[in-house]
mmCIF file of C-alpha atoms and ligand atoms in Angstrom:
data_model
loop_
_atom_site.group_PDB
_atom_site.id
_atom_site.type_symbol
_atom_site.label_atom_id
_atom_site.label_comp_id
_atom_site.label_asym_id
_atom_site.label_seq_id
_atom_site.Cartn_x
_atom_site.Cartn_y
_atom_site.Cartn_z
ATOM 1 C CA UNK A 97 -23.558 24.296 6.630
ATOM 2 C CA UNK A 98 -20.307 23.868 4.886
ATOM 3 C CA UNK A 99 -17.087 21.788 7.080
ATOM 4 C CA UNK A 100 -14.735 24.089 7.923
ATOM 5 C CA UNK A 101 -11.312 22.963 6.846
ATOM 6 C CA UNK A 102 -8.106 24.527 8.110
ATOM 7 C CA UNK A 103 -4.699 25.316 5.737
ATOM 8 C CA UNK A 104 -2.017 27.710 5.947
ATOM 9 C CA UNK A 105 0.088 27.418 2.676
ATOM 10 C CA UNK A 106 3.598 28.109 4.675
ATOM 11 C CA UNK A 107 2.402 24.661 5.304
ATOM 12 C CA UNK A 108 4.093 23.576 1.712
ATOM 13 C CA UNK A 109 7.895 25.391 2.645
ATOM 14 C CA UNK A 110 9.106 22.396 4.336
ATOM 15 C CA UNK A 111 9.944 19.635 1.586
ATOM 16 C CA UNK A 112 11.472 16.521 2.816
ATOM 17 C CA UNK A 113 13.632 14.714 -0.124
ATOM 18 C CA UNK A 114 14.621 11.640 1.612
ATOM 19 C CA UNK A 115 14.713 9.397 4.054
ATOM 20 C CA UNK A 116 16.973 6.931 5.212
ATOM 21 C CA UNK A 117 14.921 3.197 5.550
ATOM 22 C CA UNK A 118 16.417 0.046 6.898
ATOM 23 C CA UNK A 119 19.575 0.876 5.199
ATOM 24 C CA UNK A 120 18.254 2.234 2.036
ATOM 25 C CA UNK A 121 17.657 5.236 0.719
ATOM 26 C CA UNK A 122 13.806 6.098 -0.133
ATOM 27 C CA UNK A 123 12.476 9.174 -1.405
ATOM 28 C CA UNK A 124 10.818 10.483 1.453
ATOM 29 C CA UNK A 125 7.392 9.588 1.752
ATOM 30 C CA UNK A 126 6.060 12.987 3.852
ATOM 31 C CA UNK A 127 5.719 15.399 0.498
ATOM 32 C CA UNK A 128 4.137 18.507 -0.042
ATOM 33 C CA UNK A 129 2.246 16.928 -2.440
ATOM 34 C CA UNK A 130 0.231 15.150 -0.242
ATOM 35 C CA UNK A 131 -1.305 18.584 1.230
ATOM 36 C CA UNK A 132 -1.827 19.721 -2.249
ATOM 37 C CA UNK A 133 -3.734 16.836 -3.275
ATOM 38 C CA UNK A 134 -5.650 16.758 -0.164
ATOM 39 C CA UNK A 135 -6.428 20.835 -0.969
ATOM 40 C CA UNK A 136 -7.458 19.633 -4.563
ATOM 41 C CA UNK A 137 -10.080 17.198 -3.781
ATOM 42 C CA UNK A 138 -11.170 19.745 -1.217
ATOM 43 C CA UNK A 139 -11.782 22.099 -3.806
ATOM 44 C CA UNK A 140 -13.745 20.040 -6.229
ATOM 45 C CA UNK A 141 -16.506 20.122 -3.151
ATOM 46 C CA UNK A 142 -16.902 23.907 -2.922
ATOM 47 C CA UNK A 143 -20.437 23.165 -2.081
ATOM 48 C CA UNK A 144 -19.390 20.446 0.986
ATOM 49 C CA UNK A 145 -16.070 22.245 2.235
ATOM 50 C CA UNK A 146 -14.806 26.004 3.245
ATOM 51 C CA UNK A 147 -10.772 26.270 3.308
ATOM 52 C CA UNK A 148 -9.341 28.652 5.670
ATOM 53 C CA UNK A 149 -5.829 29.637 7.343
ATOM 54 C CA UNK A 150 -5.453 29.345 10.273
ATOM 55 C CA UNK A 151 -4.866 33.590 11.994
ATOM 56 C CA UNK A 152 -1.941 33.039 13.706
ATOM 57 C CA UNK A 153 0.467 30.146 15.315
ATOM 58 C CA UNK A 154 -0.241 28.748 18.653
ATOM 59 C CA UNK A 155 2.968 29.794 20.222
ATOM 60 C CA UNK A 156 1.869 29.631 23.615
ATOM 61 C CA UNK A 157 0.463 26.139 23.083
ATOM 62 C CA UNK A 158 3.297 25.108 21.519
ATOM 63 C CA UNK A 159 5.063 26.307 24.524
ATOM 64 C CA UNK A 160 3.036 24.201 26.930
ATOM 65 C CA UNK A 161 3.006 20.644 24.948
ATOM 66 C CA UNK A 162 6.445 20.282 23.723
ATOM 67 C CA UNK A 163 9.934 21.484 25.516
ATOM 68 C CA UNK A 164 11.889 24.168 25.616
ATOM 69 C CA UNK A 165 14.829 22.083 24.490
ATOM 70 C CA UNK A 166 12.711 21.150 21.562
ATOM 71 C CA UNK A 167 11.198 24.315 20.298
ATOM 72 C CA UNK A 168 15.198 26.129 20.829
ATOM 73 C CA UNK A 169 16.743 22.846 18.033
ATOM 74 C CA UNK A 170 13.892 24.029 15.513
ATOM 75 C CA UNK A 171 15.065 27.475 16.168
ATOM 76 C CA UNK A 172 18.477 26.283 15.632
ATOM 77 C CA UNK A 173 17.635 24.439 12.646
ATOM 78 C CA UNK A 174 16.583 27.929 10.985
ATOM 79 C CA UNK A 175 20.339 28.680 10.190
ATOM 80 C CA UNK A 176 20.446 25.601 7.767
ATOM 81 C CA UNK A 177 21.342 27.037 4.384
ATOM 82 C CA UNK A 178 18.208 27.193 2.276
ATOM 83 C CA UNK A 179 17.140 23.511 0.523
ATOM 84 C CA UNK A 180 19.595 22.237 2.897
ATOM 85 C CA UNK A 181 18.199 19.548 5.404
ATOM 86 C CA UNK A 182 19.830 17.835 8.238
ATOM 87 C CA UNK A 183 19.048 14.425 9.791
ATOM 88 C CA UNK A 184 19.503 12.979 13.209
ATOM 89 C CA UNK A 185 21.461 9.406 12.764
ATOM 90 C CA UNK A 186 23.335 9.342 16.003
ATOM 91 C CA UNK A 187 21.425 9.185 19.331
ATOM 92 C CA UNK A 188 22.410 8.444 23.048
ATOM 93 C CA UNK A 189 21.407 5.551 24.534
ATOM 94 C CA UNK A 190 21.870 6.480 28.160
ATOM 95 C CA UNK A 191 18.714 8.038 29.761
ATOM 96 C CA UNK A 192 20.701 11.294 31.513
ATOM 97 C CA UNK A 193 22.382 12.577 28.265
ATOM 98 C CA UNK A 194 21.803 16.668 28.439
ATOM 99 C CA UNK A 195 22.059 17.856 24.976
ATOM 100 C CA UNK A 196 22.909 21.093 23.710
ATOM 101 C CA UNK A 197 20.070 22.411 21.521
ATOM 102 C CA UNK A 198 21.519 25.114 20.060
ATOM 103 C CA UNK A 199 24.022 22.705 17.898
ATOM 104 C CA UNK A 200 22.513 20.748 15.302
ATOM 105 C CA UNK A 201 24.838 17.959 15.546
ATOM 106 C CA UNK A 202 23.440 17.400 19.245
ATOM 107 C CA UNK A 203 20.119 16.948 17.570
ATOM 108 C CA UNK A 204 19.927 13.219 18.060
ATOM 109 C CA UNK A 205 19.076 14.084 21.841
ATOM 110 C CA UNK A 206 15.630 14.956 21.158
ATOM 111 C CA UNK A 207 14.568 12.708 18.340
ATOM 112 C CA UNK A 208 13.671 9.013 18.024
ATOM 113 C CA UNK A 209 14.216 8.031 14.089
ATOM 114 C CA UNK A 210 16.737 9.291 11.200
ATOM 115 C CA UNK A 211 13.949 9.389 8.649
ATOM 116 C CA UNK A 212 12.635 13.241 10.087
ATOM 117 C CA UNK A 213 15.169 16.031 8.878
ATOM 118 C CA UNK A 214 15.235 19.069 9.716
ATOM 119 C CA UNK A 215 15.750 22.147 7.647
ATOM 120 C CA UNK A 216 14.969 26.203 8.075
ATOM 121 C CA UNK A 217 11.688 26.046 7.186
ATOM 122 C CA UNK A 218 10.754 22.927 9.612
ATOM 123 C CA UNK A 219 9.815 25.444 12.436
ATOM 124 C CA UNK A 220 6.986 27.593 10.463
ATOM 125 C CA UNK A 221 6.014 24.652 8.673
ATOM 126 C CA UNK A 222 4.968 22.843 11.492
ATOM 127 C CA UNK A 223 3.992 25.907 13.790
ATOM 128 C CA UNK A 224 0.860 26.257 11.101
ATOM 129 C CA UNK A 225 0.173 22.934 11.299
ATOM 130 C CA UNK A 226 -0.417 23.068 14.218
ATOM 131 C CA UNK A 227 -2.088 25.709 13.768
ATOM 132 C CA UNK A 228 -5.032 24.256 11.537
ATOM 133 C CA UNK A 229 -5.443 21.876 14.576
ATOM 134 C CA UNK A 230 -5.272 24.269 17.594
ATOM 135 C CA UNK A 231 -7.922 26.678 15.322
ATOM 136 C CA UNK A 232 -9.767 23.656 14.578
ATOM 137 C CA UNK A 233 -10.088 22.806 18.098
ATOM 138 C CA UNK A 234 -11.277 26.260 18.819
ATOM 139 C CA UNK A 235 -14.222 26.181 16.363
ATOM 140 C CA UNK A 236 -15.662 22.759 17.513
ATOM 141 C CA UNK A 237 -15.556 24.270 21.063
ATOM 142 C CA UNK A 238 -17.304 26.921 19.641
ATOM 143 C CA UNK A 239 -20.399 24.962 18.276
ATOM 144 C CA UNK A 240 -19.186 23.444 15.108
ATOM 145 C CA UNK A 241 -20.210 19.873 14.327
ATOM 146 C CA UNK A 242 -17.138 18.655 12.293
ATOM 147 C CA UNK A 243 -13.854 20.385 11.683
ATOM 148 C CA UNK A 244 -11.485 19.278 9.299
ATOM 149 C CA UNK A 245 -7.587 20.184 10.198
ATOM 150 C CA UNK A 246 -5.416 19.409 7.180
ATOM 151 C CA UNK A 247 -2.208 19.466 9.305
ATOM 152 C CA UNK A 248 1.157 18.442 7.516
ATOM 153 C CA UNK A 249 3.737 17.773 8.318
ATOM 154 C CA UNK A 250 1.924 15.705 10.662
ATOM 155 C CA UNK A 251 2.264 15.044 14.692
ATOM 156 C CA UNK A 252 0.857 12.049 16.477
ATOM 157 C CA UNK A 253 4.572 10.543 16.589
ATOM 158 C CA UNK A 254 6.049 13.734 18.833
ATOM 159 C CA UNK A 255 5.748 13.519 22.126
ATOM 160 C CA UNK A 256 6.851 16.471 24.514
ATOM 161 C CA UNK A 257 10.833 16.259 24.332
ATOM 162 C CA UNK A 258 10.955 14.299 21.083
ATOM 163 C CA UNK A 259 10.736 14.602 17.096
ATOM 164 C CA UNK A 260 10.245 11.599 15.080
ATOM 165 C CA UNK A 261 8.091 9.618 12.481
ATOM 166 C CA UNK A 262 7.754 12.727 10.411
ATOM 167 C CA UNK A 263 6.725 14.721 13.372
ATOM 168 C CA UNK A 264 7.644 17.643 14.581
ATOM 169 C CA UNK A 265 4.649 19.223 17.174
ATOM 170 C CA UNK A 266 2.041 16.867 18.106
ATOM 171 C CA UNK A 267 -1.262 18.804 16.451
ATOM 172 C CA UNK A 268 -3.498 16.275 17.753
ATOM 173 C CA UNK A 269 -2.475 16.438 21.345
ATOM 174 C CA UNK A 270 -2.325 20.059 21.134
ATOM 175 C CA UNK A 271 -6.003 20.181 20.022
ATOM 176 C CA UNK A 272 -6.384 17.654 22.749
ATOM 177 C CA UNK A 273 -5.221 19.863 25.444
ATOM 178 C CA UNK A 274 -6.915 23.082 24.288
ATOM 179 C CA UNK A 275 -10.304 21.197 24.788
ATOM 180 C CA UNK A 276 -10.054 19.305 27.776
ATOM 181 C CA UNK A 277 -9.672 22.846 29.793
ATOM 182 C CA UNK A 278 -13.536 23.051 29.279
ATOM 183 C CA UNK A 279 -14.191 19.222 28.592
ATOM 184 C CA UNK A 280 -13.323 15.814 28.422
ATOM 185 C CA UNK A 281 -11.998 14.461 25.214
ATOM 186 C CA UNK A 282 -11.563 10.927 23.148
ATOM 187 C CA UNK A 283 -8.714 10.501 20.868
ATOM 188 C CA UNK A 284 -9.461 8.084 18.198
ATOM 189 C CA UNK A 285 -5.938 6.999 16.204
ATOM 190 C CA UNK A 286 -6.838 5.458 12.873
ATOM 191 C CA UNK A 287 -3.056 6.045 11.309
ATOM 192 C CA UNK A 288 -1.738 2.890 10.202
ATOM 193 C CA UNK A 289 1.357 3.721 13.309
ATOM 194 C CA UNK A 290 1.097 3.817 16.945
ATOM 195 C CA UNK A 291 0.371 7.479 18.094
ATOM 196 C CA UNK A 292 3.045 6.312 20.530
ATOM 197 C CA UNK A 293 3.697 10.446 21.272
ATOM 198 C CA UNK A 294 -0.176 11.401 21.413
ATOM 199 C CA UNK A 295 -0.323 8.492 24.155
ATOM 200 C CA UNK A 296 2.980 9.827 25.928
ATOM 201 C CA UNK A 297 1.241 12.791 26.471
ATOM 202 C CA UNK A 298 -1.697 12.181 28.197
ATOM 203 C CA UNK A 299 -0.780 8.490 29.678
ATOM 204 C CA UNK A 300 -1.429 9.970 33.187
ATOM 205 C CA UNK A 301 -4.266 11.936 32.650
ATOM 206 C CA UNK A 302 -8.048 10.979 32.903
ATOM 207 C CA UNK A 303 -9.395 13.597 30.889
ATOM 208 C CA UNK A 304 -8.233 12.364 27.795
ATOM 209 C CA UNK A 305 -9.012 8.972 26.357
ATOM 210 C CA UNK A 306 -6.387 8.364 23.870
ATOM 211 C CA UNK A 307 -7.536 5.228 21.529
ATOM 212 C CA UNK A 308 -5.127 4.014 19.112
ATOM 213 C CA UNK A 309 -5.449 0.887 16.041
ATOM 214 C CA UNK A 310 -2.727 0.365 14.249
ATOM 215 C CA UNK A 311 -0.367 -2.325 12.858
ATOM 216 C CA UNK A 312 1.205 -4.697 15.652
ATOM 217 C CA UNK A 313 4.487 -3.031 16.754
ATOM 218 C CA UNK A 314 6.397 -6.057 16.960
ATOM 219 C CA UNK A 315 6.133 -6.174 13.051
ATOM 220 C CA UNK A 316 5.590 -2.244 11.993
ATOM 221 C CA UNK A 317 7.244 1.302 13.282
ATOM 222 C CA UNK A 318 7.358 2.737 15.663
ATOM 223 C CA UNK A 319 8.200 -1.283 17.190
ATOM 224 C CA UNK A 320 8.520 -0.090 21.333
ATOM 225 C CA UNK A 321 4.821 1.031 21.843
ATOM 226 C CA UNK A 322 1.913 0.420 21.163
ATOM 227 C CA UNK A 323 1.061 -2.558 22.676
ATOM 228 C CA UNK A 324 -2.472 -3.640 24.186
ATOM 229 C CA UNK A 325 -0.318 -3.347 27.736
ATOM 230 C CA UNK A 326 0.132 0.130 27.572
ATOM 231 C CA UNK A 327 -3.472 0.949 29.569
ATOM 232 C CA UNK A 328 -2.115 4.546 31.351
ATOM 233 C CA UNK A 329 -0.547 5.292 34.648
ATOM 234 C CA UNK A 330 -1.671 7.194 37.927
ATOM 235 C CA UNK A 331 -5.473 8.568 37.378
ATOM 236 C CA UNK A 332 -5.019 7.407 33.686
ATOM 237 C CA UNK A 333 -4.794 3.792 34.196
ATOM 238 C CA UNK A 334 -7.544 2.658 32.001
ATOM 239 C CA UNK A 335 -7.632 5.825 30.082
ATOM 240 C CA UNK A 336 -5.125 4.438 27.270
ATOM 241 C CA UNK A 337 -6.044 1.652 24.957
ATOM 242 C CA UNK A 338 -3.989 -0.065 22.159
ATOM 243 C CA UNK A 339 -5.626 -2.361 19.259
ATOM 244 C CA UNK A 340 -2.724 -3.676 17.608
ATOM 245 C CA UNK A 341 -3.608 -5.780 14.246
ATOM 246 C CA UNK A 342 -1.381 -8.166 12.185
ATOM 247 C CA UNK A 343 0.222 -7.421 8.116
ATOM 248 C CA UNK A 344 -2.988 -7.512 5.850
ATOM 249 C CA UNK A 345 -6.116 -6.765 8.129
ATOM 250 C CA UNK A 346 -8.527 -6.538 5.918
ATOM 251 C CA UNK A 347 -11.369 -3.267 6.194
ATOM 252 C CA UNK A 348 -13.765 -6.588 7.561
ATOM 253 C CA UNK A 349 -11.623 -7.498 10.504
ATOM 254 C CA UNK A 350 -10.375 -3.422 11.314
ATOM 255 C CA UNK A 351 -14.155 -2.843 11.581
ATOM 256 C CA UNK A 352 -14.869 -5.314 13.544
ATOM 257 C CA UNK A 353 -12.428 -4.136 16.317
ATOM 258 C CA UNK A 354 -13.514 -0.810 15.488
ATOM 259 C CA UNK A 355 -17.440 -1.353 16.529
ATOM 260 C CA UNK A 356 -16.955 -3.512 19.330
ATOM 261 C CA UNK A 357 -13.761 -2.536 20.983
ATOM 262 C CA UNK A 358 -12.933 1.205 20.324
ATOM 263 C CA UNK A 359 -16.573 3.100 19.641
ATOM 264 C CA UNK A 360 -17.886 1.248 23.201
ATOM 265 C CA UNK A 361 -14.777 2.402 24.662
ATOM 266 C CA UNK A 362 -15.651 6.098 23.462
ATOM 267 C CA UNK A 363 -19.252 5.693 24.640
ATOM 268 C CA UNK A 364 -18.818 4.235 27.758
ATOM 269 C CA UNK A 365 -16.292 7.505 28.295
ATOM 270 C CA UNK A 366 -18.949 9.913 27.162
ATOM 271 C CA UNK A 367 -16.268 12.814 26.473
ATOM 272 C CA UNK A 368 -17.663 15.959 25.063
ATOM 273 C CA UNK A 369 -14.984 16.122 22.548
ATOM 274 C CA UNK A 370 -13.896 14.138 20.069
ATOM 275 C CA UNK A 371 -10.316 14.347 17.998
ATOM 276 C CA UNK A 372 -10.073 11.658 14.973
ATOM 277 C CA UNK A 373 -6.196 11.578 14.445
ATOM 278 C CA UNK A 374 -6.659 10.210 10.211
ATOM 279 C CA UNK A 375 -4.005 8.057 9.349
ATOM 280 C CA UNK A 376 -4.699 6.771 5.289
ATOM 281 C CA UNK A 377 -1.543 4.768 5.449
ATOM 282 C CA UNK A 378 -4.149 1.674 6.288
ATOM 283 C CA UNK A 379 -4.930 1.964 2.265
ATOM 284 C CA UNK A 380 -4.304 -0.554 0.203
ATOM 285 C CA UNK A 381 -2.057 1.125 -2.241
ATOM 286 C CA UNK A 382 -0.373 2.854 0.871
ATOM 287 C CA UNK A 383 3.406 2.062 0.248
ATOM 288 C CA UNK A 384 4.183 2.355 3.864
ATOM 289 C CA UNK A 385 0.943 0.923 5.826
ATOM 290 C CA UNK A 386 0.230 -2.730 5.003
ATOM 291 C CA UNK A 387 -3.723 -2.878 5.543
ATOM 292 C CA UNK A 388 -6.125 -3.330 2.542
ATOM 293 C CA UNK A 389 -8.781 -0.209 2.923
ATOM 294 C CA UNK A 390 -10.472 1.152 -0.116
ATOM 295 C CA UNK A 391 -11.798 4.932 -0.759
ATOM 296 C CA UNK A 392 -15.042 3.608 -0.003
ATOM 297 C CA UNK A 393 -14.188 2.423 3.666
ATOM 298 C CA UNK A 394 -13.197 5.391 5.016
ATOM 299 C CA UNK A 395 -17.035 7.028 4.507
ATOM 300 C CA UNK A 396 -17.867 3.757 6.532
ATOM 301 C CA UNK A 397 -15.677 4.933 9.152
ATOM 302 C CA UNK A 398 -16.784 8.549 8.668
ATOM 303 C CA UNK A 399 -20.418 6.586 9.471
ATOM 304 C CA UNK A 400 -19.750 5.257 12.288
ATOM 305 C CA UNK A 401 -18.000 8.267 13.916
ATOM 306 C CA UNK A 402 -20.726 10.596 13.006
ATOM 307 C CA UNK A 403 -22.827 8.275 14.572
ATOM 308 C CA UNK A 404 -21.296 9.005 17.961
ATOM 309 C CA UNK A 405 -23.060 12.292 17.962
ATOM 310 C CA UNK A 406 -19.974 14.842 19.177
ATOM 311 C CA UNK A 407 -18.576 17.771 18.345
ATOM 312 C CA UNK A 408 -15.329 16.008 16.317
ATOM 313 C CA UNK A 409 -12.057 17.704 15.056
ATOM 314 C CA UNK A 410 -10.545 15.502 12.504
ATOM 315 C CA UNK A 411 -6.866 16.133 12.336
ATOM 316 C CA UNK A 412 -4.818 14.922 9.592
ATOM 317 C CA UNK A 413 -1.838 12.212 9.983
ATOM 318 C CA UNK A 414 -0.216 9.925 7.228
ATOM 319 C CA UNK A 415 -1.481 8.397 3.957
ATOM 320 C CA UNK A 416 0.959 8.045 1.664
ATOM 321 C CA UNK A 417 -0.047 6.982 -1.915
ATOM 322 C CA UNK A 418 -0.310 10.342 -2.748
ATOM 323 C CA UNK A 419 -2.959 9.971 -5.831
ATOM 324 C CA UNK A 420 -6.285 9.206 -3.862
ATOM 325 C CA UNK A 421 -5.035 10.622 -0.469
ATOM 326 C CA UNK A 422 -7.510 13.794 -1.002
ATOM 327 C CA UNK A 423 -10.320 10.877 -2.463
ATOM 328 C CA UNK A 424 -9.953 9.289 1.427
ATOM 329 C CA UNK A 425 -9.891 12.408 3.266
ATOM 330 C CA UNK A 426 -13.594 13.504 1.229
ATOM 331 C CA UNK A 427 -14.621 9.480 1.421
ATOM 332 C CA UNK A 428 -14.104 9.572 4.926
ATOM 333 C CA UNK A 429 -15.361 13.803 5.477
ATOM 334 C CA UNK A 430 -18.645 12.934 4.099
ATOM 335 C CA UNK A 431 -19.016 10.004 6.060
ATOM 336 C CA UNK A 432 -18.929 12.439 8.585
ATOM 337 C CA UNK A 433 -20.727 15.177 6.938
HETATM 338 C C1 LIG B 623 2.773 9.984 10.621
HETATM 339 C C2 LIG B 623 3.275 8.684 10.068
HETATM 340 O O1 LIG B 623 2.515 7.961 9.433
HETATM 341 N N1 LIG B 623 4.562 8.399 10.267
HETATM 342 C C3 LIG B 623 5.102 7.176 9.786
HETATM 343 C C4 LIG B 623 6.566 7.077 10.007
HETATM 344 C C5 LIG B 623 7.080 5.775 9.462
HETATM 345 N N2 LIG B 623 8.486 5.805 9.353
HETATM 346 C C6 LIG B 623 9.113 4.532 9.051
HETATM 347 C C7 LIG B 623 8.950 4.225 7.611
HETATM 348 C C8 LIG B 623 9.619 2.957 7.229
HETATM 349 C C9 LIG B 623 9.581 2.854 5.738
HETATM 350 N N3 LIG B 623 9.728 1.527 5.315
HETATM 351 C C10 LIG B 623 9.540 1.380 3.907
HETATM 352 C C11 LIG B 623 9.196 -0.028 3.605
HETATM 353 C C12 LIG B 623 8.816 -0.129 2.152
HETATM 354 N N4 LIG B 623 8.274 -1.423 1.883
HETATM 355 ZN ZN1 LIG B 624 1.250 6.435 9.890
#
């Protein structure tokens, strides 16, 4: 039985050129190569992996996770001239600003950094990937063991009203939510960042166990969240947990949070789904992430999550040395295979 991995290639029409970093300007680290080398190292495993695309977008679940304020500025953004991009750099501070979505300039209302631009392709670009994750979700509900979602750009930075940290729709959460109509579901994080918008969303809910490790906020983005504090609100209390790690964890220390904090966690929860949001920014060449994983590790981790025995959508985040990101995703698929 092959893994079913999910692509759409309008996935490769939004290109990101830039990105504006602590004052300097960087090209931007989100590329379209990324998905292609990810789709290339896919490929060389015909015998391990099936690529499809996704049917259609998830409109209606797009709908239901993220605002209408947010999905109309997307819209908006569609008027941008073609190759043209436009980023956020000004943004209220007081809580009751009402922006107007349908002016670009306003678009600092619903977004948290100025290193996610916008352009006229950002809409169907993200719609599909979230698309490979909403499928995804509905073929592991359907019986399959693992599904692979190669979603780009990727999500688990947006959270309901807000773009940021090259995020656009939150594919993980919306996978989350599909499945936890028929089940409960554990969110594993492994992205170098804070999902601080995949915990936004379901901080009040005890269906969803959202599990994030990541580096310590008060050193790495995104800085405000993230912290072991943040434990969920209401009927979630307890259902959110943070494992924030200092600059240069090695693979030896991550694991050993890994096995004795987070997998307990998961099976103590006993959910009958489970999402893997993969981050490889936690790689050692990663010029973002400042961990010290090899291609080797992330089978490890692939291991140890097939070893929780449940039906598991993987759903692609960051990783951003682009020349063995597609080597980590198939080191850490056939962990799980
Ligand atoms: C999905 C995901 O991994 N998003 C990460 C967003 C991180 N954005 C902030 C990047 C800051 C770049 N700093 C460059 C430092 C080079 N040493
Ligand atoms: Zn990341």
């Amino acid at each position: 039985m092959k893994m079913p991995c999910l692509f759409h290639p309008e996935q490769l029409l939004f290109k990101p050129v830039y990105e504006w970093a602590f004052g300097d300007k960087i090209d931007h680290p989100e590329t379209t190569a990324r998905a292609e080398n990810i789709l290339g190292a896919l490929r060389a495993n015909p015998d391990l992996f099936a690529i499809e695309a996704p049917k259609t977008r998830p409109l209606g679940a797009l709908r239901d996770s993220h605002s209408y304020n947010l999905l109309t500025l997307y819209n908006t953004a569609r008027q941008l001239p073609d190759g043209e991009t436009f980023y956020p750099s000004v943004f209220p501070r007081e809580g009751n600003v009402k922006g107007d979505p349908t002016t670009l300039k306003q678009a600092g209302c619903f977004c948290f950094d100025s290193g996610t631009p916008l352009s006229n392709r950002t809409f169907d670009a993200a719609a599909w990937s979230a698309a490979c994750a909403y499928e995804g979700a509905k073929l592991v509900k359907r019986g399959a063991k693992c599904v692979y979602a190669l979603s780009r750009p990727p999500g688990h930075h947006a959270s309901r009203e807000f773009f940021g940290g090259y995020s656009y729709f939150n594919n993980t959460a919306i996978a989350a939510r599909y499945l936890k109509r028929t089940g409960t579901v554990a969110i594993i994080d492994i992205d170098f960042h804070h999902g601080n918008g995949t915990q936004s969303m379901f901080y009040r809910d005890d269906r969803v166990l959202s599990i994030s490790i990541h580096g310590d906020p008060r050193e790495f983005y995104p800085f405000y969240s993230g912290f072991p504090t943040e434990t969920g609100a209401g009927k979630g209390e307890g259902y959110n947990l943070n494992f924030p790690l200092p600059a240069k964890t090695s693979f030896a220390e991550w694991m050993q949070i890994f096995e004795q904090n987070v997998l307990p966690a998961v099976r103590h929860f006993s959910p009958e789904f489970l999402i893997l949001a993969a981050g490889f920014d936690t790689y050692i060449k990663d010029p973002i992430g400042d961990f010290t994983f090899q291609t080797k590790d992330y089978e490890t981790v692939g291991a140890h999550v097939k070893a929780l025995d449940l039906p598991t959508l993987v759903v692609q985040e960051g990783g951003y040395y682009t020349p063995d990101l597609g080597a980590n995703v198939v080191s850490l698929l056939r962990g799980l295979a």
